[in-house]
Short mmCIF file of C-alpha atoms in Angstrom, two decimals:
data_model
loop_
_atom_site.label_atom_id
_atom_site.label_comp_id
_atom_site.label_asym_id
_atom_site.label_seq_id
_atom_site.Cartn_x
_atom_site.Cartn_y
_atom_site.Cartn_z
CA MET A 231 -2.66 1.10 -3.07
CA LEU A 232 -2.32 -2.03 -0.94
CA ILE A 233 -5.45 -2.70 0.83
CA ARG A 234 -6.69 -5.78 3.23
CA ASN A 235 -7.57 -6.28 6.69
CA GLY A 236 -4.52 -6.49 9.46
CA GLY A 237 -2.43 -9.12 9.99
CA VAL A 238 -1.72 -10.12 6.24
CA GLY A 239 1.75 -8.39 5.73
CA LYS A 240 0.40 -5.46 4.41
CA THR A 241 2.97 -3.25 5.83
CA THR A 242 6.06 -5.63 4.96
CA THR A 243 4.83 -5.54 1.23
CA THR A 244 4.23 -2.46 0.93
CA VAL A 245 8.06 -1.54 1.99
CA ASN A 246 9.33 -4.33 0.41
CA LEU A 247 7.61 -3.76 -2.73
CA GLY A 248 9.03 -0.47 -3.04
CA ASN A 249 12.45 -1.43 -2.47
CA GLY A 250 12.19 -3.98 -4.98
CA LEU A 251 11.13 -1.36 -7.31
CA VAL A 252 13.76 1.27 -6.45
CA ARG A 253 16.57 -1.59 -6.45
CA SER A 254 15.02 -2.08 -10.10
CA GLY A 255 16.06 1.51 -10.72
CA LYS A 256 12.57 3.16 -10.45
CA LYS A 257 12.11 6.18 -8.45
CA VAL A 258 9.41 5.55 -5.57
CA LEU A 259 7.00 7.58 -3.16
CA LEU A 260 5.64 5.35 0.12
CA ILE A 261 2.53 7.50 1.73
CA ASP A 262 1.84 5.68 5.52
CA LEU A 263 -2.15 6.82 5.61
CA ASP A 264 -2.70 4.91 8.78
CA PRO A 265 -2.61 6.63 11.95
CA GLN A 266 -0.41 4.30 13.47
CA GLY A 267 2.38 4.77 11.44
CA ASP A 268 3.50 1.47 10.96
CA LEU A 269 5.10 1.89 7.49
CA THR A 270 7.04 4.72 9.14
CA THR A 271 8.38 2.80 11.27
CA SER A 272 9.00 -0.03 9.47
CA LEU A 273 11.02 2.90 7.10
CA GLY A 274 13.69 3.12 10.44
CA PHE A 275 12.00 6.29 11.57
CA LYS A 276 11.00 5.92 15.01
CA ASN A 277 9.69 9.27 16.18
CA GLN A 278 6.95 9.93 14.11
CA ASP A 279 4.68 11.40 16.98
CA ASN A 280 7.23 14.20 17.28
CA MET A 281 7.12 14.57 13.45
CA GLU A 282 5.52 18.32 12.60
CA ASN A 283 5.64 17.44 9.13
CA THR A 284 3.27 14.07 7.59
CA ILE A 285 0.66 13.20 5.56
CA LYS A 286 -1.86 14.99 7.95
CA THR A 287 -0.24 18.45 7.74
CA LEU A 288 -0.12 18.01 4.03
CA LEU A 289 -4.08 16.99 3.85
CA GLU A 290 -4.86 20.23 6.17
CA LYS A 291 -3.02 22.42 3.64
CA VAL A 292 -5.26 20.63 0.80
CA ILE A 293 -7.89 21.50 2.55
CA GLN A 294 -6.85 24.81 3.70
CA LYS A 295 -6.01 25.89 -0.38
CA ILE A 296 -2.51 26.79 1.18
CA GLU A 297 0.47 26.03 -1.47
CA ILE A 298 2.74 23.25 -1.12
CA ASP A 299 6.17 22.52 -2.16
CA GLN A 300 7.10 19.35 -3.56
CA GLU A 301 9.64 18.61 -0.96
CA GLU A 302 7.68 19.40 1.77
CA ALA A 303 7.29 15.78 4.47
CA ILE A 304 8.81 13.32 2.09
CA LEU A 305 11.80 12.07 4.54
CA LYS A 306 14.57 9.43 2.53
CA ASN A 307 15.42 6.26 4.05
CA ASN A 308 18.94 5.13 4.18
CA GLU A 309 17.35 2.29 1.36
CA ARG A 310 16.89 5.48 -0.88
CA ILE A 311 12.97 5.46 -0.41
CA ASP A 312 10.98 8.67 -0.13
CA LEU A 313 8.49 8.34 2.77
CA ILE A 314 5.45 10.90 3.86
CA PRO A 315 5.11 9.99 7.17
CA ALA A 316 1.93 8.85 9.38
CA ASN A 317 1.25 9.59 13.20
CA ILE A 318 -1.79 9.36 15.54
CA GLU A 319 -2.31 12.63 14.72
CA LEU A 320 -4.34 12.08 11.50
CA GLU A 321 -7.14 10.22 13.22
CA ALA A 322 -8.21 13.67 14.04
CA LEU A 323 -7.65 15.01 10.84
CA GLU A 324 -10.21 11.74 9.34
CA THR A 325 -13.07 12.26 11.91
CA SER A 326 -13.15 16.22 10.59
CA MET A 327 -12.45 15.41 6.71
CA ILE A 328 -16.28 14.18 6.91
CA LYS A 329 -17.53 18.13 6.93
CA TYR A 330 -15.23 19.24 3.78
CA ILE A 331 -16.78 19.62 0.03
CA ASP A 332 -15.30 16.67 -1.68
CA LYS A 333 -13.73 15.27 1.26
CA GLU A 334 -13.08 11.85 -0.87
CA ASN A 335 -10.68 13.92 -3.10
CA ILE A 336 -8.27 15.50 -0.80
CA LEU A 337 -5.37 12.71 -1.14
CA LYS A 338 -5.50 12.99 -4.35
CA LYS A 339 -5.65 16.55 -5.08
CA TYR A 340 -2.41 15.95 -3.24
CA VAL A 341 -0.69 13.52 -5.01
CA SER A 342 -1.35 15.29 -8.29
CA LYS A 343 0.89 17.84 -7.43
CA VAL A 344 3.91 14.88 -6.99
CA ARG A 345 2.86 11.91 -9.18
CA GLU A 346 5.13 13.30 -12.00
CA ASN A 347 8.39 12.82 -9.75
CA TYR A 348 7.80 9.35 -9.45
CA ASP A 349 7.36 5.76 -11.50
CA TYR A 350 5.22 4.36 -8.38
CA ILE A 351 3.50 5.60 -5.56
CA LEU A 352 2.16 2.89 -2.81
CA ILE A 353 0.01 3.78 -0.39
CA ASP A 354 -0.31 1.85 3.31
CA CYS A 355 -3.40 2.25 4.55
CA ARG A 356 -5.12 1.65 7.42
CA PRO A 357 -7.28 -1.92 7.90
CA SER A 358 -11.02 -0.10 8.20
CA LEU A 359 -12.52 1.00 4.84
CA GLY A 360 -12.74 4.48 6.19
CA LEU A 361 -12.60 7.86 4.69
CA LEU A 362 -9.20 7.76 4.46
CA THR A 363 -9.11 4.75 2.42
CA ILE A 364 -11.49 6.34 0.12
CA ASN A 365 -9.19 9.01 -0.20
CA ALA A 366 -6.06 6.36 -1.39
CA LEU A 367 -8.96 4.43 -3.56
CA ALA A 368 -9.96 7.86 -5.22
CA THR A 369 -6.33 8.45 -5.55
CA ALA A 370 -5.21 4.84 -6.77
CA ASP A 371 -4.90 3.83 -10.31
CA SER A 372 -4.95 0.54 -8.60
CA VAL A 373 -5.17 -2.17 -5.73
CA ILE A 374 -3.16 -4.74 -4.34
CA ILE A 375 -4.52 -7.31 -2.18
CA PRO A 376 -2.55 -9.23 0.32
CA VAL A 377 -4.03 -12.26 1.27
CA GLN A 378 -2.86 -14.11 4.03
CA ALA A 379 -2.48 -18.15 2.90
CA GLN A 380 -3.62 -19.43 6.25
CA TYR A 381 -7.00 -18.84 5.75
CA LEU A 382 -9.75 -17.28 2.92
CA PRO A 383 -11.56 -14.70 4.46
CA LEU A 384 -14.04 -14.97 1.50
CA LYS A 385 -16.62 -12.42 3.08
CA GLY A 386 -14.32 -9.80 4.00
CA MET A 387 -12.84 -9.97 0.18
CA THR A 388 -16.42 -10.36 -1.79
CA GLN A 389 -17.02 -6.98 0.92
CA LEU A 390 -13.79 -5.27 -0.36
CA PHE A 391 -14.33 -6.08 -4.32
CA GLN A 392 -18.12 -4.57 -3.56
CA THR A 393 -16.14 -1.14 -1.93
CA ILE A 394 -13.80 -1.28 -5.16
CA ASP A 395 -16.92 -1.39 -7.04
CA LYS A 396 -18.78 1.32 -5.86
CA THR A 397 -15.50 3.94 -5.60
CA ARG A 398 -14.79 2.78 -9.51
CA VAL A 399 -18.81 3.92 -10.55
CA HIS A 400 -19.27 6.76 -8.18
CA ILE A 401 -15.09 8.55 -7.48
CA ASN A 402 -12.59 7.05 -9.70
CA ARG A 403 -13.82 4.84 -13.00
CA LYS A 404 -9.65 3.95 -13.62
CA LEU A 405 -9.44 2.60 -10.20
CA LYS A 406 -9.02 -1.58 -11.00
CA ILE A 407 -7.47 -4.63 -9.04
CA GLU A 408 -4.22 -4.93 -9.87
CA GLY A 409 -4.25 -8.34 -7.95
CA VAL A 410 -4.06 -10.20 -5.16
CA LEU A 411 -0.76 -11.40 -3.23
CA LEU A 412 -0.72 -14.38 -1.15
CA THR A 413 1.41 -13.93 1.98
CA ILE A 414 2.59 -15.40 4.91
CA ALA A 415 2.37 -18.87 3.32
CA ASP A 416 3.36 -22.21 5.08
CA MET A 417 3.12 -24.11 2.29
CA LYS A 418 4.02 -27.75 4.39
CA THR A 419 0.75 -27.26 5.26
CA LYS A 420 -2.60 -28.31 3.53
CA LEU A 421 -4.54 -25.44 5.23
CA ALA A 422 -2.61 -22.84 3.05
CA LYS A 423 -2.21 -25.04 -0.12
CA THR A 424 -6.24 -25.40 0.09
CA THR A 425 -6.73 -22.02 0.54
CA ILE A 426 -4.49 -21.10 -2.32
CA GLU A 427 -6.68 -22.97 -4.71
CA THR A 428 -9.94 -21.83 -3.16
CA LEU A 429 -8.54 -18.42 -4.07
CA ARG A 430 -7.23 -19.57 -7.54
CA ASN A 431 -10.63 -21.30 -8.66
CA ASN A 432 -13.09 -18.80 -6.86
CA TYR A 433 -11.17 -15.75 -8.28
CA GLY A 434 -8.63 -16.34 -10.60
CA ARG A 435 -10.74 -15.99 -13.76
CA ASN A 436 -11.70 -12.72 -12.59
CA ILE A 437 -8.70 -11.50 -10.87
CA LYS A 438 -5.06 -11.99 -10.99
CA ILE A 439 -3.66 -14.09 -8.66
CA TYR A 440 0.30 -13.35 -8.50
CA ASN A 441 1.87 -16.32 -9.51
CA THR A 442 4.66 -15.29 -6.09
CA VAL A 443 3.32 -16.34 -2.69
CA ILE A 444 5.35 -15.06 0.19
CA PRO A 445 6.61 -17.34 2.72
CA MET A 446 6.43 -17.30 6.68
CA GLY A 447 9.88 -16.56 7.63
CA VAL A 448 10.60 -14.33 10.92
CA LYS A 449 13.18 -12.89 8.91
CA ALA A 450 10.26 -10.41 7.21
CA ALA A 451 8.60 -9.79 10.77
CA GLU A 452 12.28 -8.95 12.06
CA SER A 453 13.37 -6.53 9.17
CA THR A 454 10.28 -4.34 10.20
CA ILE A 455 11.65 -4.19 13.66
CA GLU A 456 14.73 -3.32 12.79
CA GLY A 457 13.37 -0.56 10.20
CA LYS A 458 15.17 -2.29 6.98
CA SER A 459 13.79 -4.11 4.23
CA VAL A 460 13.85 -7.39 4.17
CA TYR A 461 16.64 -7.30 1.42
CA ALA A 462 19.07 -4.94 3.33
CA TYR A 463 18.29 -7.42 6.70
CA ASP A 464 19.43 -10.92 5.25
CA LYS A 465 18.77 -10.96 1.01
CA LYS A 466 19.30 -14.28 1.31
CA SER A 467 16.68 -15.47 3.11
CA LYS A 468 12.93 -16.31 0.87
CA PRO A 469 10.90 -13.46 1.90
CA ALA A 470 13.40 -11.63 0.23
CA ILE A 471 13.84 -14.09 -3.03
CA ALA A 472 10.00 -14.11 -2.45
CA TYR A 473 9.42 -10.36 -2.64
CA GLU A 474 12.18 -10.15 -5.44
CA GLU A 475 9.90 -12.54 -8.03
CA PHE A 476 6.99 -10.02 -6.86
CA THR A 477 8.84 -6.88 -8.24
CA LYS A 478 9.44 -8.72 -11.40
CA GLU A 479 5.44 -9.47 -11.34
CA VAL A 480 4.42 -5.96 -10.67
CA LEU A 481 6.78 -4.30 -13.58
CA ALA A 482 5.74 -6.68 -15.67
CA ASN A 483 2.02 -5.99 -15.28
CA SER A 484 2.54 -2.12 -14.79
CA GLU A 485 5.26 -1.03 -16.80
CA ARG A 486 2.98 0.85 -19.47
CA THR A 487 2.24 3.87 -17.62
CA LYS A 488 4.51 5.85 -15.87
CA ALA A 489 3.25 6.95 -12.62
CA ARG A 490 1.84 4.07 -10.70
CA THR A 491 -0.55 4.70 -7.78
CA TYR A 492 -1.09 1.69 -5.44
CA GLU A 493 -3.08 1.23 -2.71
CA CYS A 494 -2.14 -1.56 -0.36
CA ARG A 495 -4.41 -2.47 2.53
#
């Protein structure tokens, strides 16, 4: 699960971490849990509003206790990544989910049906801490938090940590913070360097701060527009090299469990 406010490279990180894991020989499932469907678009699927089967239809079947085929609604893009897409219809479902018993665990019930098929499951969430995000937190083994290196929203991070702690206490005792990833960093600026230093000083003793820093680069943004990973778009670019190093860190930290479920936000 990757989790953080919008504008920090959350979806880009989900795409390129997922692709990096596939390139490392892992079986990976990406779940788009944002009604905007940015992850779906970034993986090359441009017609999500016309899709009949999405994460919304799967969650509805869980609620209605309808049998789900393990391959249902799973798409495969040109880079061999499995995706469960999302579209704007997910917005209405989130509003209606509030009335259901055990509403925090709807996604978890679905993931339990397919998680043994994958080494890694990455969940890309919407920026807000609504019921869909709570479902992702209830499902995930751990959370990766991308943070833009141009500024440090300390208050927002504190609130996020509090939400994760509450989820751990009340819903998912296994949930942990896997680490914080610095993104969109212009290391030529004093601001970026100060932000990274402040983050490491304030949180580094208790939370892993990844050694990899994702640099600012137009190639990463262009690749998502083209519906490709940054590796497929320009494997020699600085963002591609950085995401490859980040993938190695994730593998080194989490190889001990067969199926890891992350949220990106």
